[in-house]
Amino acid sequence: MTDIPQRNRPENPDKESTPFVKRGGGDPGTRGRTTIADGVVEKIAGMAARDVVGVHAMGSGFARTFGAVRERVPGGGKSVTRGVKAEVGESQTALDLEIVVEYGVSIADVARDVRENVIAAVERMTGLEVVEVNIAVSDVKLPDEEEEEPEPRLQ
């Protein structure tokens, strides 16, 4: 009779033994891949930018005019992505925003506040690192200009 080394002996010789196999690999939250579409980031950024006091509207004059026509068409709805362009990679994103500011506000302060609000919202909601937020101020809303319907802000 040969001796079976201790490490190869089953604990219960009557029962068939199978080695313990760990399934999966680590934390369940890290199994798989999540992709986020450019449009998702654009919506988040557009909403965050509109929340900033001093931002009258988003987009160029042409985009706002086209958007106003589209909103009057049944089912057209309001585009929260107007004036926002995002480029999304695997872990980072870059944003370009075009805004119209209210007359009398500090453009530098509004741009800083928009950047801070957009970066905080996008990073919190997507987990992506925002590497840059470029802001183009395309117009100033003067007090005596005809009101187009100001864009709503969340309070």
N, CA, C and O of each residue as an XYZ file, in Angstrom:
620
protein
N       0.840     -1.161      0.000
C       0.000      0.000      0.000
C       0.891      1.232      0.000
O       1.871      1.314      0.741
N       0.525      2.198     -0.857
C       1.330      3.411     -0.925
C       0.693      4.469     -0.076
O      -0.527      4.537      0.077
N       1.535      5.277      0.463
C       1.029      6.388      1.272
C       0.662      7.556      0.373
O       1.461      7.958     -0.473
N      -0.537      8.109      0.542
C      -0.955      9.320     -0.172
C      -0.482     10.490      0.670
O      -0.781     10.558      1.862
N       0.253     11.413      0.062
C       0.679     12.575      0.850
C      -0.528     13.274      1.454
O      -1.605     13.294      0.859
N      -0.348     13.837      2.620
C      -1.423     14.460      3.389
C      -2.182     15.514      2.577
O      -3.407     15.587      2.672
N      -1.490     16.320      1.793
C      -2.164     17.414      1.085
C      -3.102     16.919     -0.014
O      -3.997     17.662     -0.417
N      -2.932     15.694     -0.513
C      -3.776     15.174     -1.581
C      -4.898     14.281     -1.075
O      -5.740     13.839     -1.857
N      -4.915     14.018      0.200
C      -5.942     13.134      0.759
C      -7.266     13.859      0.891
O      -7.297     14.968      1.423
N      -8.346     13.281      0.434
C      -9.655     13.889      0.670
C      -9.983     13.834      2.155
O      -9.590     12.910      2.867
N     -10.730     14.873      2.609
C     -11.099     14.917      4.022
C     -12.062     13.794      4.353
O     -11.980     13.187      5.421
N     -12.959     13.524      3.447
C     -13.915     12.444      3.663
C     -13.758     11.472      2.501
O     -14.210     11.758      1.392
N     -13.123     10.323      2.741
C     -12.852      9.404      1.638
C     -14.111      8.864      0.975
O     -14.044      8.420     -0.171
N     -15.268      8.885      1.658
C     -16.507      8.386      1.077
C     -17.133      9.387      0.110
O     -17.965      9.015     -0.717
N     -16.740     10.643      0.208
C     -17.332     11.707     -0.590
C     -16.339     12.158     -1.655
O     -15.145     12.295     -1.388
N     -16.840     12.386     -2.856
C     -15.954     12.879     -3.900
C     -15.631     14.328     -3.605
O     -16.532     15.104     -3.289
N     -14.394     14.704     -3.699
C     -13.953     16.052     -3.351
C     -13.689     16.866     -4.614
O     -13.097     16.364     -5.570
N     -14.122     18.105     -4.615
C     -13.814     19.011     -5.714
C     -13.119     20.214     -5.124
O     -13.498     20.688     -4.053
N     -12.121     20.707     -5.796
C     -11.422     21.880     -5.250
C     -12.358     23.094     -5.251
O     -13.255     23.201     -6.088
N     -12.132     24.004     -4.301
C     -12.928     25.227     -4.201
C     -12.548     26.139     -5.352
O     -11.372     26.457     -5.531
N     -13.535     26.565     -6.138
C     -13.295     27.459     -7.267
C     -14.041     28.752     -7.004
O     -15.259     28.756     -6.826
N     -13.299     29.849     -6.982
C     -13.918     31.153     -6.781
C     -14.430     31.647     -8.125
O     -13.665     31.760     -9.083
N     -15.684     31.932     -8.195
C     -16.298     32.413     -9.434
C     -16.137     33.926     -9.518
O     -16.016     34.604     -8.498
N     -16.137     34.450    -10.741
C     -16.043     35.886    -10.940
C     -14.654     36.383    -10.595
O     -13.739     35.594    -10.359
N     -14.512     37.638    -10.570
C     -13.199     38.203    -10.278
C     -13.310     39.494     -9.527
O     -13.321     40.561    -10.141
N     -13.390     39.438     -8.255
C     -13.400     40.660     -7.462
C     -14.793     41.207     -7.250
O     -15.793     40.492     -7.314
N     -14.819     42.491     -6.997
C     -16.048     43.209     -6.676
C     -17.046     43.132     -7.834
O     -16.686     43.425     -8.974
N     -18.298     42.742     -7.558
C     -19.298     42.654     -8.639
C     -19.489     43.966     -9.395
O     -19.838     43.953    -10.576
N     -19.265     45.094     -8.730
C     -19.430     46.386     -9.385
C     -18.391     46.657    -10.456
O     -18.563     47.570    -11.263
N     -17.315     45.882    -10.481
C     -16.262     46.102    -11.476
C     -16.305     45.090    -12.609
O     -15.442     45.109    -13.487
N     -17.281     44.221    -12.602
C     -17.389     43.205    -13.654
C     -18.203     43.770    -14.812
O     -19.399     44.027    -14.670
N     -17.578     43.956    -15.914
C     -18.277     44.506    -17.069
C     -17.835     45.926    -17.345
O     -16.986     46.478    -16.645
N     -18.419     46.506    -18.369
C     -18.031     47.834    -18.814
C     -19.258     48.714    -18.951
O     -20.303     48.258    -19.415
N     -19.143     49.947    -18.560
C     -20.219     50.924    -18.709
C     -19.776     51.963    -19.723
O     -18.689     52.530    -19.606
N     -20.615     52.212    -20.716
C     -20.322     53.273    -21.673
C     -21.396     54.345    -21.534
O     -22.568     54.052    -21.293
N     -20.972     55.577    -21.690
C     -21.882     56.713    -21.561
C     -21.851     57.482    -22.877
O     -20.787     57.893    -23.339
N     -23.010     57.670    -23.470
C     -23.116     58.359    -24.759
C     -22.830     59.853    -24.607
O     -23.061     60.441    -23.551
N     -22.325     60.446    -25.678
C     -22.068     61.886    -25.691
C     -23.319     62.669    -25.298
O     -23.243     63.637    -24.542
N     -24.477     62.238    -25.820
C     -25.731     62.939    -25.555
C     -26.109     62.962    -24.081
O     -26.726     63.920    -23.616
N     -25.749     61.930    -23.351
C     -26.041     61.888    -21.914
C     -25.242     62.971    -21.201
O     -25.785     63.715    -20.385
N     -23.956     63.057    -21.511
C     -23.101     64.080    -20.902
C     -23.562     65.470    -21.324
O     -23.536     66.402    -20.519
N     -23.983     65.617    -22.574
C     -24.464     66.918    -23.052
C     -25.714     67.360    -22.298
O     -25.844     68.538    -21.963
N     -26.628     66.442    -22.027
C     -27.835     66.796    -21.270
C     -27.493     67.224    -19.855
O     -28.016     68.225    -19.365
N     -26.625     66.479    -19.198
C     -26.236     66.822    -17.828
C     -25.572     68.196    -17.802
O     -25.896     69.032    -16.959
N     -24.644     68.424    -18.728
C     -23.933     69.700    -18.786
C     -24.880     70.850    -19.118
O     -24.767     71.933    -18.543
N     -25.806     70.621    -20.036
C     -26.764     71.666    -20.399
C     -27.645     72.068    -19.233
O     -27.884     73.255    -19.010
N     -28.128     71.083    -18.486
C     -28.959     71.393    -17.313
C     -28.145     72.138    -16.259
O     -28.628     73.103    -15.668
N     -26.916     71.694    -16.024
C     -26.069     72.329    -15.009
C     -25.716     73.761    -15.398
O     -25.678     74.637    -14.534
N     -25.461     74.015    -16.667
C     -25.117     75.363    -17.121
C     -26.307     76.302    -16.987
O     -26.142     77.459    -16.598
N     -27.504     75.818    -17.305
C     -28.701     76.654    -17.225
C     -29.061     77.030    -15.785
O     -29.765     78.013    -15.555
N     -28.580     76.250    -14.824
C     -28.859     76.529    -13.411
C     -28.084     77.731    -12.883
O     -28.407     78.246    -11.813
N     -27.073     78.184    -13.609
C     -26.209     79.262    -13.129
C     -26.878     80.614    -13.363
O     -27.345     80.912    -14.463
N     -26.914     81.418    -12.314
C     -27.476     82.773    -12.413
C     -26.584     83.588    -13.342
O     -25.361     83.586    -13.205
N     -27.208     84.282    -14.285
C     -26.481     85.090    -15.253
C     -26.477     84.467    -16.635
O     -26.180     85.144    -17.619
N     -26.811     83.161    -16.723
C     -26.930     82.499    -18.027
C     -28.359     82.716    -18.510
O     -29.311     82.240    -17.892
N     -28.500     83.435    -19.614
C     -29.832     83.708    -20.157
C     -30.304     82.563    -21.047
O     -31.459     82.142    -20.971
N     -29.399     82.060    -21.894
C     -29.760     80.997    -22.838
C     -28.499     80.259    -23.243
O     -27.384     80.653    -22.902
N     -28.709     79.170    -23.984
C     -27.605     78.361    -24.486
C     -27.678     78.329    -26.004
O     -28.765     78.276    -26.578
N     -26.509     78.360    -26.657
C     -26.446     78.256    -28.105
C     -26.327     79.603    -28.783
O     -26.502     80.653    -28.164
N     -26.025     79.550    -30.071
C     -25.902     80.765    -30.864
C     -27.286     81.284    -31.218
O     -28.287     80.615    -30.962
N     -27.346     82.457    -31.797
C     -28.626     83.033    -32.204
C     -29.375     82.136    -33.169
O     -30.588     81.969    -33.046
N     -28.658     81.549    -34.142
C     -29.293     80.663    -35.111
C     -29.845     79.413    -34.424
O     -30.970     78.992    -34.693
N     -29.048     78.830    -33.542
C     -29.492     77.611    -32.844
C     -30.711     77.893    -31.977
O     -31.617     77.065    -31.885
N     -30.734     79.066    -31.337
C     -31.885     79.413    -30.495
C     -33.128     79.654    -31.346
O     -34.226     79.250    -30.962
N     -32.967     80.315    -32.509
C     -34.099     80.552    -33.409
C     -34.642     79.231    -33.934
O     -35.852     79.007    -33.929
N     -33.753     78.361    -34.385
C     -34.160     77.050    -34.877
C     -34.847     76.258    -33.758
O     -35.854     75.592    -33.994
N     -34.302     76.333    -32.551
C     -34.882     75.630    -31.407
C     -36.263     76.152    -31.056
O     -37.147     75.376    -30.695
N     -36.458     77.471    -31.159
C     -37.762     78.057    -30.856
C     -38.815     77.573    -31.844
O     -39.956     77.323    -31.456
N     -38.445     77.439    -33.123
C     -39.364     76.924    -34.139
C     -39.694     75.465    -33.838
O     -40.854     75.059    -33.896
N     -38.660     74.678    -33.515
C     -38.862     73.254    -33.237
C     -39.752     73.057    -31.997
O     -40.549     72.119    -31.954
N     -39.622     73.926    -30.999
C     -40.427     73.796    -29.777
C     -41.913     74.019    -30.047
O     -42.762     73.509    -29.316
N     -42.225     74.775    -31.088
C     -43.631     75.050    -31.414
C     -44.283     73.876    -32.155
O     -45.508     73.788    -32.236
N     -43.455     72.981    -32.690
C     -43.965     71.795    -33.377
C     -44.372     70.781    -32.317
O     -43.602     70.501    -31.398
N     -45.584     70.226    -32.436
C     -46.007     69.238    -31.435
C     -45.006     68.088    -31.334
O     -44.611     67.492    -32.336
N     -44.608     67.794    -30.102
C     -43.650     66.721    -29.853
C     -42.209     67.151    -30.041
O     -41.293     66.353    -29.839
N     -41.993     68.408    -30.428
C     -40.628     68.903    -30.647
C     -39.852     69.032    -29.365
O     -38.680     68.659    -29.304
N     -40.493     69.560    -28.332
C     -39.861     69.683    -27.023
C     -38.686     70.633    -27.001
O     -38.220     71.103    -28.039
N     -38.217     70.906    -25.798
C     -37.099     71.817    -25.592
C     -35.799     71.009    -25.579
O     -35.717     69.967    -24.929
N     -34.815     71.479    -26.279
C     -33.550     70.762    -26.340
C     -32.610     71.258    -25.255
O     -32.149     72.399    -25.294
N     -32.329     70.399    -24.289
C     -31.406     70.779    -23.211
C     -29.964     70.676    -23.667
O     -29.058     71.119    -22.962
N     -29.738     70.090    -24.848
C     -28.370     69.964    -25.340
C     -27.970     71.115    -26.263
O     -26.838     71.158    -26.743
N     -28.885     72.038    -26.510
C     -28.567     73.175    -27.375
C     -27.393     73.946    -26.770
O     -27.417     74.295    -25.590
N     -26.371     74.210    -27.578
C     -25.214     74.959    -27.113
C     -24.195     74.117    -26.365
O     -23.271     74.665    -25.763
N     -24.343     72.800    -26.389
C     -23.417     71.920    -25.666
C     -22.892     70.843    -26.612
O     -23.662     70.204    -27.330
N     -21.586     70.651    -26.603
C     -20.959     69.581    -27.376
C     -20.008     68.843    -26.442
O     -19.168     69.462    -25.789
N     -20.140     67.518    -26.378
C     -19.277     66.695    -25.520
C     -18.523     65.682    -26.348
O     -19.040     65.152    -27.332
N     -17.306     65.420    -25.945
C     -16.512     64.321    -26.496
C     -16.210     63.408    -25.319
O     -15.523     63.802    -24.377
N     -16.726     62.185    -25.379
C     -16.603     61.259    -24.262
C     -15.675     60.118    -24.627
O     -15.842     59.468    -25.659
N     -14.684     59.880    -23.760
C     -13.789     58.743    -23.909
C     -14.157     57.689    -22.883
O     -15.262     57.707    -22.340
N     -13.236     56.766    -22.614
C     -13.513     55.694    -21.659
C     -13.607     56.198    -20.226
O     -14.433     55.719    -19.449
N     -12.757     57.170    -19.873
C     -12.765     57.646    -18.487
C     -12.753     59.158    -18.370
O     -12.779     59.690    -17.261
N     -12.713     59.863    -19.500
C     -12.649     61.321    -19.482
C     -13.622     61.910    -20.496
O     -14.076     61.241    -21.423
N     -13.924     63.190    -20.282
C     -14.765     63.907    -21.231
C     -14.306     65.357    -21.323
O     -13.741     65.903    -20.375
N     -14.551     65.967    -22.464
C     -14.275     67.385    -22.690
C     -15.552     68.007    -23.233
O     -16.282     67.389    -24.008
N     -15.811     69.248    -22.813
C     -17.070     69.905    -23.182
C     -16.826     71.274    -23.784
O     -15.916     71.998    -23.378
N     -17.659     71.619    -24.767
C     -17.702     72.963    -25.340
C     -19.109     73.491    -25.131
O     -20.085     72.845    -25.513
N     -19.215     74.673    -24.522
C     -20.519     75.281    -24.269
C     -20.578     76.654    -24.920
O     -19.596     77.395    -24.934
N     -21.741     76.976    -25.456
C     -21.984     78.304    -26.020
C     -23.139     78.907    -25.240
O     -24.239     78.356    -25.212
N     -22.874     80.060    -24.599
C     -23.890     80.651    -23.728
C     -24.185     82.092    -24.109
O     -23.388     82.770    -24.757
N     -25.361     82.532    -23.680
C     -25.766     83.935    -23.755
C     -25.922     84.394    -22.313
O     -26.628     83.765    -21.524
N     -25.257     85.498    -21.976
C     -25.317     85.987    -20.597
C     -26.248     87.195    -20.482
O     -26.510     87.896    -21.460
N     -26.729     87.413    -19.286
C     -27.555     88.593    -18.992
C     -26.660     89.832    -18.965
O     -25.505     89.757    -18.544
N     -27.189     90.961    -19.412
C     -26.445     92.215    -19.369
C     -26.203     92.604    -17.907
O     -27.092     92.480    -17.065
N     -24.994     93.071    -17.626
C     -24.674     93.571    -16.292
C     -23.940     92.574    -15.405
O     -23.383     92.963    -14.379
N     -23.929     91.317    -15.774
C     -23.217     90.324    -14.954
C     -21.753     90.272    -15.380
O     -21.415     90.645    -16.503
N     -20.899     89.815    -14.494
C     -19.500     89.622    -14.823
C     -19.375     88.338    -15.640
O     -19.656     87.247    -15.144
N     -18.955     88.476    -16.883
C     -18.832     87.315    -17.756
C     -17.820     86.323    -17.183
O     -18.038     85.112    -17.227
N     -16.726     86.834    -16.650
C     -15.703     85.949    -16.068
C     -16.279     85.148    -14.898
O     -16.008     83.955    -14.766
N     -17.077     85.810    -14.048
C     -17.685     85.109    -12.905
C     -18.705     84.071    -13.364
O     -18.753     82.964    -12.828
N     -19.521     84.429    -14.359
C     -20.522     83.492    -14.869
C     -19.825     82.289    -15.501
O     -20.235     81.150    -15.277
N     -18.780     82.529    -16.285
C     -18.052     81.426    -16.926
C     -17.438     80.513    -15.862
O     -17.498     79.290    -15.995
N     -16.856     81.083    -14.818
C     -16.276     80.274    -13.744
C     -17.354     79.441    -13.052
O     -17.162     78.252    -12.798
N     -18.502     80.084    -12.748
C     -19.596     79.370    -12.089
C     -20.162     78.259    -12.968
O     -20.497     77.182    -12.474
N     -20.267     78.520    -14.270
C     -20.753     77.494    -15.200
C     -19.780     76.316    -15.206
O     -20.199     75.162    -15.120
N     -18.477     76.608    -15.309
C     -17.474     75.529    -15.299
C     -17.593     74.684    -14.036
O     -17.640     73.455    -14.101
N     -17.640     75.354    -12.886
C     -17.713     74.624    -11.608
C     -18.966     73.762    -11.531
O     -18.897     72.601    -11.127
N     -20.104     74.320    -11.914
C     -21.372     73.595    -11.830
C     -21.409     72.410    -12.806
O     -21.865     71.321    -12.456
N     -20.927     72.636    -14.020
C     -20.926     71.579    -15.031
C     -19.978     70.453    -14.618
O     -20.346     69.280    -14.685
N     -18.778     70.796    -14.199
C     -17.805     69.772    -13.796
C     -18.341     68.952    -12.633
O     -18.251     67.725    -12.648
N     -18.899     69.620    -11.623
C     -19.428     68.901    -10.455
C     -20.557     67.954    -10.858
O     -20.587     66.805    -10.416
N     -21.480     68.423    -11.691
C     -22.624     67.598    -12.082
C     -22.196     66.410    -12.939
O     -22.621     65.282    -12.692
N     -21.365     66.655    -13.935
C     -20.952     65.578    -14.845
C     -20.122     64.539    -14.103
O     -20.346     63.340    -14.266
N     -19.165     64.982    -13.290
C     -18.328     64.018    -12.573
C     -19.130     63.225    -11.546
O     -18.902     62.027    -11.374
N     -20.064     63.880    -10.865
C     -20.876     63.185     -9.858
C     -21.799     62.156    -10.497
O     -21.945     61.045     -9.989
N     -22.420     62.527    -11.611
C     -23.416     61.651    -12.214
C     -22.831     60.565    -13.114
O     -23.435     59.504    -13.270
N     -21.661     60.816    -13.708
C     -21.114     59.843    -14.659
C     -19.867     59.124    -14.163
O     -19.564     58.022    -14.619
N     -19.148     59.736    -13.239
C     -17.881     59.164    -12.806
C     -16.742     59.464    -13.775
O     -15.609     59.040    -13.545
N     -17.026     60.187    -14.852
C     -15.997     60.571    -15.809
C     -15.215     61.766    -15.277
O     -15.761     62.601    -14.556
N     -13.939     61.844    -15.635
C     -13.148     63.019    -15.290
C     -13.366     64.064    -16.384
O     -13.181     63.777    -17.566
N     -13.755     65.267    -15.992
C     -13.930     66.352    -16.954
C     -12.579     67.046    -17.094
O     -12.097     67.675    -16.151
N     -11.968     66.931    -18.275
C     -10.634     67.485    -18.469
C     -10.665     68.954    -18.879
O      -9.718     69.694    -18.611
N     -11.748     69.380    -19.529
C     -11.870     70.802    -19.864
C     -13.312     71.160    -20.178
O     -14.091     70.344    -20.672
N     -13.641     72.415    -19.872
C     -14.941     72.975    -20.236
C     -14.642     74.310    -20.914
O     -14.297     75.290    -20.253
N     -14.777     74.337    -22.233
C     -14.545     75.557    -23.002
C     -15.870     76.285    -23.141
O     -16.883     75.688    -23.505
N     -15.855     77.574    -22.849
C     -17.087     78.365    -22.890
C     -16.922     79.500    -23.892
O     -15.963     80.269    -23.830
N     -17.871     79.588    -24.812
C     -17.928     80.690    -25.771
C     -19.172     81.512    -25.448
O     -20.289     80.996    -25.470
N     -18.972     82.787    -25.150
C     -20.100     83.679    -24.904
C     -20.467     84.286    -26.250
O     -19.710     85.084    -26.803
N     -21.633     83.907    -26.778
C     -22.012     84.317    -28.128
C     -22.884     85.563    -28.163
O     -23.061     86.161    -29.225
N     -23.440     85.970    -27.002
C     -24.331     87.131    -27.002
C     -24.551     87.608    -25.574
O     -24.275     86.896    -24.608
N     -25.051     88.819    -25.471
C     -25.466     89.403    -24.193
C     -26.925     89.797    -24.337
O     -27.297     90.490    -25.284
N     -27.740     89.365    -23.411
C     -29.169     89.708    -23.418
C     -29.325     91.079    -22.786
O     -29.116     91.244    -21.584
N     -29.695     92.073    -23.609
C     -29.899     93.436    -23.123
C     -31.292     93.561    -22.517
O     -32.213     92.860    -22.937
N     -31.456     94.442    -21.538
C     -32.755     94.568    -20.871
C     -33.888     95.001    -21.803
O     -35.038     94.617    -21.589
N     -33.581     95.797    -22.835
C     -34.644     96.296    -23.711
C     -34.888     95.412    -24.930
O     -35.739     95.739    -25.757
N     -34.164     94.301    -25.061
C     -34.395     93.382    -26.174
C     -35.678     92.608    -25.937
O     -36.075     92.335    -24.804
N     -36.322     92.259    -27.071
C     -37.548     91.474    -26.993
C     -37.256     90.134    -26.329
O     -36.276     89.465    -26.656
N     -38.113     89.757    -25.403
C     -37.930     88.513    -24.648
C     -38.289     87.330    -25.528
O     -39.367     87.307    -26.122
N     -37.390     86.333    -25.620
C     -37.625     85.141    -26.422
C     -38.324     84.056    -25.640
O     -38.731     83.081    -26.272
N     -38.496     84.112    -24.425
C     -38.896     83.077    -23.470
C     -37.602     82.603    -22.821
O     -36.890     81.773    -23.387
N     -37.294     83.125    -21.637
C     -36.072     82.723    -20.962
C     -36.078     81.235    -20.679
O     -37.133     80.629    -20.490
N     -34.899     80.660    -20.654
C     -34.793     79.225    -20.380
C     -35.002     79.003    -18.891
O     -34.476     79.760    -18.075
N     -35.759     77.982    -18.525
C     -36.053     77.755    -17.114
C     -34.829     77.319    -16.316
O     -33.940     76.639    -16.827
N     -34.808     77.728    -15.051
C     -33.750     77.308    -14.131
C     -34.379     76.523    -13.020
O     -35.489     76.826    -12.582
N     -33.678     75.521    -12.563
C     -34.154     74.768    -11.390
C     -33.852     75.568    -10.149
O     -32.784     76.169    -10.037
N     -34.764     75.580     -9.235
C     -34.541     76.335     -7.980
C     -34.228     75.411     -6.856
O     -34.011     75.860     -5.731
